[in-house]
């Protein structure tokens, strides 16, 4: 460029100086005049060329300065001070430099922050340009779509294998209208996503951005809630219908039926007790699940908790002709909630008695496991549990033999309460069983040191 200005100035100077010099040379015989015109022409050309060179050099310095404005890590070149227009331009560029630097830094920080936010989001984020080439996608999206190597610049069709998701993004790019849709994607397990795709418009082109929000846990929760409400309604409906039926029978003349009226009232009372048991178990379960116990865990003696649970079950065991056997209980402690532990142990003992045979046995053992855990085993030689039901008996309302459970006053919530209570105290509960031979429930709880005093 500098060369070009100097060359152009040289050509112009030659074009201006040469014709008069030639005319003077041809029209005058005087050697002095001829030499003077030649000298003057040569001087004119030289001065013009030098001026043009100096101008070109200064413009080059300005270009250099402008080039470095976006990279302030390199120091800006010193510009010679002058009062002409180029000097003004140089000063103006130098004044702009720090402001441009600040602006570039701010943009860079903003971009880094946005990229960090998008990358760290648990929702999948995908952006495409107008030609459906990926311009950005975060890790959460790669987890959903699968890792197919670097995604930037790659056609969307090669990254997204799900036709519905591809279609949503394409439609938003084509129409410029936002879309919201629920999709199931195999990732490889099937998960549900709420996809929200919005157009991304720049002045020159249109793209789209899609956000994939995993709604699988929410859907699961909705399903659990629905099932729970259905189960509760079902459980309550039977005793309520029985109570209503017998009350109506009594009103329709049953009160005068001396032979049966007592039996009718007893049935009403038994179903009232059943409803009460269901309500009490639901309340306990909801308290355990919400975790709002209010109380702080305290050291509990396993001996005390187990003895009071055994005392509470003795009358029922006696009634069922089931023998209760307990090995000597070691003096061990755990950090938890006394009433809850007692409730859980009572539920296990209650089941061991309920699902037993006449003259059956229930055996209770407590062991110190490696000095850091307490193991409680409640074994019976009762009906046992089929292998296929073992994994489900801790679910709410799950019963192997519904009729038998109802007959013995079961709610189907006892083992859920045991599981929640034990887990709340940092423990686990497991079961071993053989159909027709009996079951053993094993509770493992972390030990704590004996309280002083
Ligand atoms: P329920 O109120 O019916 O006892 P639980 O939640 O306590 O409800 O138990 C769920 C089911 O597990 C019972 O209905 C029963 O079928 C089975 N079960 C629990 N404990 C025993 C046991 N000791 N022996 C045989 N079956 C048992």
GROMACS .gro file of N, CA, C and O and ligand atoms in nm, residues 281 347-356 378-380 382-386 389 392-402 404-406 408-418 431 433 438-441, ligand 1:
model
  231
  281UNK      N    1  -5.110  -4.604   6.014
  281UNK     CA    2  -4.991  -4.643   5.936
  281UNK      C    3  -4.959  -4.539   5.830
  281UNK      O    4  -4.842  -4.507   5.805
  347UNK      N    5  -4.347  -5.425   6.421
  347UNK     CA    6  -4.405  -5.466   6.292
  347UNK      C    7  -4.346  -5.599   6.247
  347UNK      O    8  -4.416  -5.685   6.196
  348UNK      N    9  -4.213  -5.615   6.265
  348UNK     CA   10  -4.149  -5.741   6.224
  348UNK      C   11  -4.199  -5.858   6.308
  348UNK      O   12  -4.229  -5.966   6.255
  349UNK      N   13  -4.209  -5.834   6.441
  349UNK     CA   14  -4.257  -5.940   6.530
  349UNK      C   15  -4.403  -5.973   6.500
  349UNK      O   16  -4.444  -6.090   6.498
  350UNK      N   17  -4.481  -5.868   6.472
  350UNK     CA   18  -4.624  -5.884   6.442
  350UNK      C   19  -4.642  -5.972   6.317
  350UNK      O   20  -4.723  -6.065   6.316
  351UNK      N   21  -4.561  -5.943   6.213
  351UNK     CA   22  -4.569  -6.025   6.091
  351UNK      C   23  -4.527  -6.169   6.119
  351UNK      O   24  -4.589  -6.263   6.070
  352UNK      N   25  -4.419  -6.184   6.198
  352UNK     CA   26  -4.367  -6.318   6.227
  352UNK      C   27  -4.472  -6.401   6.300
  352UNK      O   28  -4.481  -6.523   6.282
  353UNK      N   29  -4.555  -6.334   6.382
  353UNK     CA   30  -4.663  -6.405   6.453
  353UNK      C   31  -4.782  -6.427   6.358
  353UNK      O   32  -4.835  -6.538   6.347
  354UNK      N   33  -4.820  -6.319   6.286
  354UNK     CA   34  -4.939  -6.324   6.198
  354UNK      C   35  -4.925  -6.430   6.089
  354UNK      O   36  -5.020  -6.499   6.056
  355UNK      N   37  -4.807  -6.433   6.027
  355UNK     CA   38  -4.789  -6.524   5.913
  355UNK      C   39  -4.722  -6.653   5.959
  355UNK      O   40  -4.633  -6.705   5.894
  356UNK      N   41  -4.767  -6.701   6.075
  356UNK     CA   42  -4.710  -6.823   6.131
  356UNK      C   43  -4.816  -6.933   6.134
  356UNK      O   44  -4.930  -6.911   6.090
  378UNK      N   45  -3.507  -6.142   6.313
  378UNK     CA   46  -3.638  -6.190   6.356
  378UNK      C   47  -3.675  -6.305   6.263
  378UNK      O   48  -3.702  -6.283   6.144
  379UNK      N   49  -3.671  -6.430   6.318
  379UNK     CA   50  -3.697  -6.547   6.232
  379UNK      C   51  -3.826  -6.615   6.275
  379UNK      O   52  -3.861  -6.611   6.393
  380UNK      N   53  -3.895  -6.671   6.178
  380UNK     CA   54  -4.013  -6.751   6.212
  380UNK      C   55  -4.012  -6.877   6.127
  380UNK      O   56  -3.942  -6.884   6.026
  382UNK      N   57  -4.292  -6.985   5.986
  382UNK     CA   58  -4.429  -6.975   5.937
  382UNK      C   59  -4.444  -7.006   5.789
  382UNK      O   60  -4.371  -7.089   5.733
  383UNK      N   61  -4.535  -6.931   5.724
  383UNK     CA   62  -4.575  -6.965   5.586
  383UNK      C   63  -4.465  -6.937   5.483
  383UNK      O   64  -4.464  -6.995   5.375
  384UNK      N   65  -4.374  -6.846   5.515
  384UNK     CA   66  -4.267  -6.812   5.420
  384UNK      C   67  -4.318  -6.722   5.307
  384UNK      O   68  -4.439  -6.697   5.295
  385UNK      N   69  -4.226  -6.675   5.225
  385UNK     CA   70  -4.260  -6.581   5.116
  385UNK      C   71  -4.206  -6.636   4.985
  385UNK      O   72  -4.087  -6.674   4.978
  386UNK      N   73  -4.288  -6.643   4.879
  386UNK     CA   74  -4.236  -6.693   4.750
  386UNK      C   75  -4.120  -6.605   4.701
  386UNK      O   76  -4.123  -6.482   4.718
  389UNK      N   77  -4.176  -6.275   4.522
  389UNK     CA   78  -4.235  -6.161   4.593
  389UNK      C   79  -4.135  -6.091   4.684
  389UNK      O   80  -4.163  -5.982   4.734
  392UNK      N   81  -4.048  -5.728   4.648
  392UNK     CA   82  -4.155  -5.628   4.648
  392UNK      C   83  -4.224  -5.607   4.784
  392UNK      O   84  -4.305  -5.516   4.797
  393UNK      N   85  -4.193  -5.692   4.880
  393UNK     CA   86  -4.273  -5.685   5.003
  393UNK      C   87  -4.252  -5.556   5.083
  393UNK      O   88  -4.332  -5.526   5.169
  394UNK      N   89  -4.146  -5.481   5.052
  394UNK     CA   90  -4.124  -5.355   5.124
  394UNK      C   91  -4.199  -5.238   5.058
  394UNK      O   92  -4.196  -5.127   5.107
  395UNK      N   93  -4.266  -5.267   4.945
  395UNK     CA   94  -4.343  -5.161   4.878
  395UNK      C   95  -4.473  -5.137   4.955
  395UNK      O   96  -4.526  -5.230   5.016
  396UNK      N   97  -4.522  -5.011   4.942
  396UNK     CA   98  -4.646  -4.979   5.012
  396UNK      C   99  -4.761  -5.062   4.956
  396UNK      O  100  -4.774  -5.074   4.834
  397UNK      N  101  -4.841  -5.116   5.042
  397UNK     CA  102  -4.962  -5.194   5.009
  397UNK      C  103  -4.934  -5.326   4.939
  397UNK      O  104  -5.026  -5.389   4.889
  398UNK      N  105  -4.807  -5.366   4.931
  398UNK     CA  106  -4.780  -5.494   4.864
  398UNK      C  107  -4.802  -5.608   4.964
  398UNK      O  108  -4.746  -5.609   5.073
  399UNK      N  109  -4.883  -5.703   4.925
  399UNK     CA  110  -4.908  -5.818   5.011
  399UNK      C  111  -4.904  -5.944   4.926
  399UNK      O  112  -4.954  -5.945   4.814
  400UNK      N  113  -4.845  -6.048   4.981
  400UNK     CA  114  -4.836  -6.173   4.904
  400UNK      C  115  -4.974  -6.235   4.896
  400UNK      O  116  -5.024  -6.265   4.788
  401UNK      N  117  -5.036  -6.250   5.011
  401UNK     CA  118  -5.169  -6.310   5.015
  401UNK      C  119  -5.264  -6.206   5.072
  401UNK      O  120  -5.274  -6.190   5.194
  402UNK      N  121  -5.331  -6.134   4.984
  402UNK     CA  122  -5.415  -6.020   5.027
  402UNK      C  123  -5.520  -6.063   5.128
  402UNK      O  124  -5.541  -5.998   5.230
  404UNK      N  125  -5.531  -6.320   5.328
  404UNK     CA  126  -5.479  -6.356   5.461
  404UNK      C  127  -5.437  -6.231   5.538
  404UNK      O  128  -5.463  -6.218   5.658
  405UNK      N  129  -5.371  -6.138   5.467
  405UNK     CA  130  -5.326  -6.015   5.532
  405UNK      C  131  -5.444  -5.940   5.592
  405UNK      O  132  -5.440  -5.895   5.706
  406UNK      N  133  -5.554  -5.929   5.513
  406UNK     CA  134  -5.672  -5.857   5.563
  406UNK      C  135  -5.731  -5.929   5.683
  406UNK      O  136  -5.771  -5.868   5.781
  408UNK      N  137  -5.593  -6.104   5.900
  408UNK     CA  138  -5.518  -6.086   6.025
  408UNK      C  139  -5.497  -5.939   6.058
  408UNK      O  140  -5.415  -5.903   6.142
  409UNK      N  141  -5.572  -5.853   5.990
  409UNK     CA  142  -5.571  -5.709   6.023
  409UNK      C  143  -5.453  -5.633   5.964
  409UNK      O  144  -5.418  -5.525   6.012
  410UNK      N  145  -5.391  -5.688   5.859
  410UNK     CA  146  -5.276  -5.619   5.797
  410UNK      C  147  -5.320  -5.502   5.710
  410UNK      O  148  -5.432  -5.500   5.658
  411UNK      N  149  -5.231  -5.405   5.697
  411UNK     CA  150  -5.261  -5.288   5.612
  411UNK      C  151  -5.175  -5.289   5.487
  411UNK      O  152  -5.198  -5.211   5.396
  412UNK      N  153  -5.073  -5.371   5.484
  412UNK     CA  154  -4.980  -5.372   5.369
  412UNK      C  155  -4.878  -5.260   5.378
  412UNK      O  156  -4.803  -5.234   5.284
  413UNK      N  157  -4.877  -5.191   5.494
  413UNK     CA  158  -4.784  -5.077   5.509
  413UNK      C  159  -4.673  -5.104   5.611
  413UNK      O  160  -4.578  -5.027   5.622
  414UNK      N  161  -4.688  -5.216   5.683
  414UNK     CA  162  -4.595  -5.244   5.794
  414UNK      C  163  -4.449  -5.246   5.753
  414UNK      O  164  -4.365  -5.180   5.815
  415UNK      N  165  -4.417  -5.320   5.646
  415UNK     CA  166  -4.276  -5.332   5.607
  415UNK      C  167  -4.221  -5.202   5.547
  415UNK      O  168  -4.102  -5.175   5.556
  416UNK      N  169  -4.310  -5.123   5.481
  416UNK     CA  170  -4.263  -4.992   5.430
  416UNK      C  171  -4.221  -4.906   5.548
  416UNK      O  172  -4.119  -4.835   5.541
  417UNK      N  173  -4.299  -4.914   5.655
  417UNK     CA  174  -4.265  -4.835   5.775
  417UNK      C  175  -4.131  -4.884   5.832
  417UNK      O  176  -4.045  -4.803   5.867
  418UNK      N  177  -4.114  -5.017   5.836
  418UNK     CA  178  -3.987  -5.072   5.888
  418UNK      C  179  -3.870  -5.017   5.806
  418UNK      O  180  -3.772  -4.966   5.859
  431UNK      N  181  -3.432  -5.953   5.379
  431UNK     CA  182  -3.514  -6.068   5.412
  431UNK      C  183  -3.461  -6.194   5.343
  431UNK      O  184  -3.413  -6.188   5.230
  433UNK      N  185  -3.610  -6.596   5.287
  433UNK     CA  186  -3.730  -6.673   5.315
  433UNK      C  187  -3.740  -6.797   5.226
  433UNK      O  188  -3.685  -6.798   5.115
  438UNK      N  189  -4.055  -7.070   5.642
  438UNK     CA  190  -4.037  -6.955   5.731
  438UNK      C  191  -3.951  -6.844   5.671
  438UNK      O  192  -3.898  -6.858   5.561
  439UNK      N  193  -3.942  -6.735   5.747
  439UNK     CA  194  -3.868  -6.616   5.698
  439UNK      C  195  -3.779  -6.562   5.807
  439UNK      O  196  -3.807  -6.580   5.926
  440UNK      N  197  -3.673  -6.493   5.764
  440UNK     CA  198  -3.587  -6.421   5.859
  440UNK      C  199  -3.569  -6.279   5.808
  440UNK      O  200  -3.529  -6.257   5.693
  441UNK      N  201  -3.602  -6.181   5.892
  441UNK     CA  202  -3.578  -6.040   5.859
  441UNK      C  203  -3.454  -5.996   5.935
  441UNK      O  204  -3.443  -6.019   6.057
  454LIG     P1  205  -4.919  -5.646   5.629
  454LIG     O1  206  -4.993  -5.537   5.693
  454LIG     O2  207  -4.997  -5.720   5.525
  454LIG     O3  208  -4.848  -5.734   5.726
  454LIG     P2  209  -4.649  -5.569   5.558
  454LIG     O4  210  -4.601  -5.455   5.481
  454LIG     O5  211  -4.606  -5.579   5.701
  454LIG     O6  212  -4.806  -5.570   5.544
  454LIG     O7  213  -4.604  -5.701   5.485
  454LIG     C1  214  -4.625  -5.712   5.347
  454LIG     C2  215  -4.648  -5.857   5.309
  454LIG     O8  216  -4.526  -5.932   5.325
  454LIG     C3  217  -4.748  -5.929   5.397
  454LIG     O9  218  -4.880  -5.907   5.351
  454LIG     C4  219  -4.706  -6.073   5.380
  454LIG    O10  220  -4.761  -6.126   5.262
  454LIG     C5  221  -4.555  -6.063   5.363
  454LIG     N1  222  -4.485  -6.089   5.492
  454LIG     C6  223  -4.431  -6.000   5.576
  454LIG     N2  224  -4.371  -6.061   5.680
  454LIG     C7  225  -4.388  -6.192   5.661
  454LIG     C8  226  -4.349  -6.309   5.734
  454LIG     N3  227  -4.280  -6.301   5.848
  454LIG     N4  228  -4.382  -6.429   5.685
  454LIG     C9  229  -4.450  -6.438   5.569
  454LIG     N5  230  -4.491  -6.334   5.496
  454LIG    C10  231  -4.461  -6.211   5.540
   0.00000   0.00000   0.00000
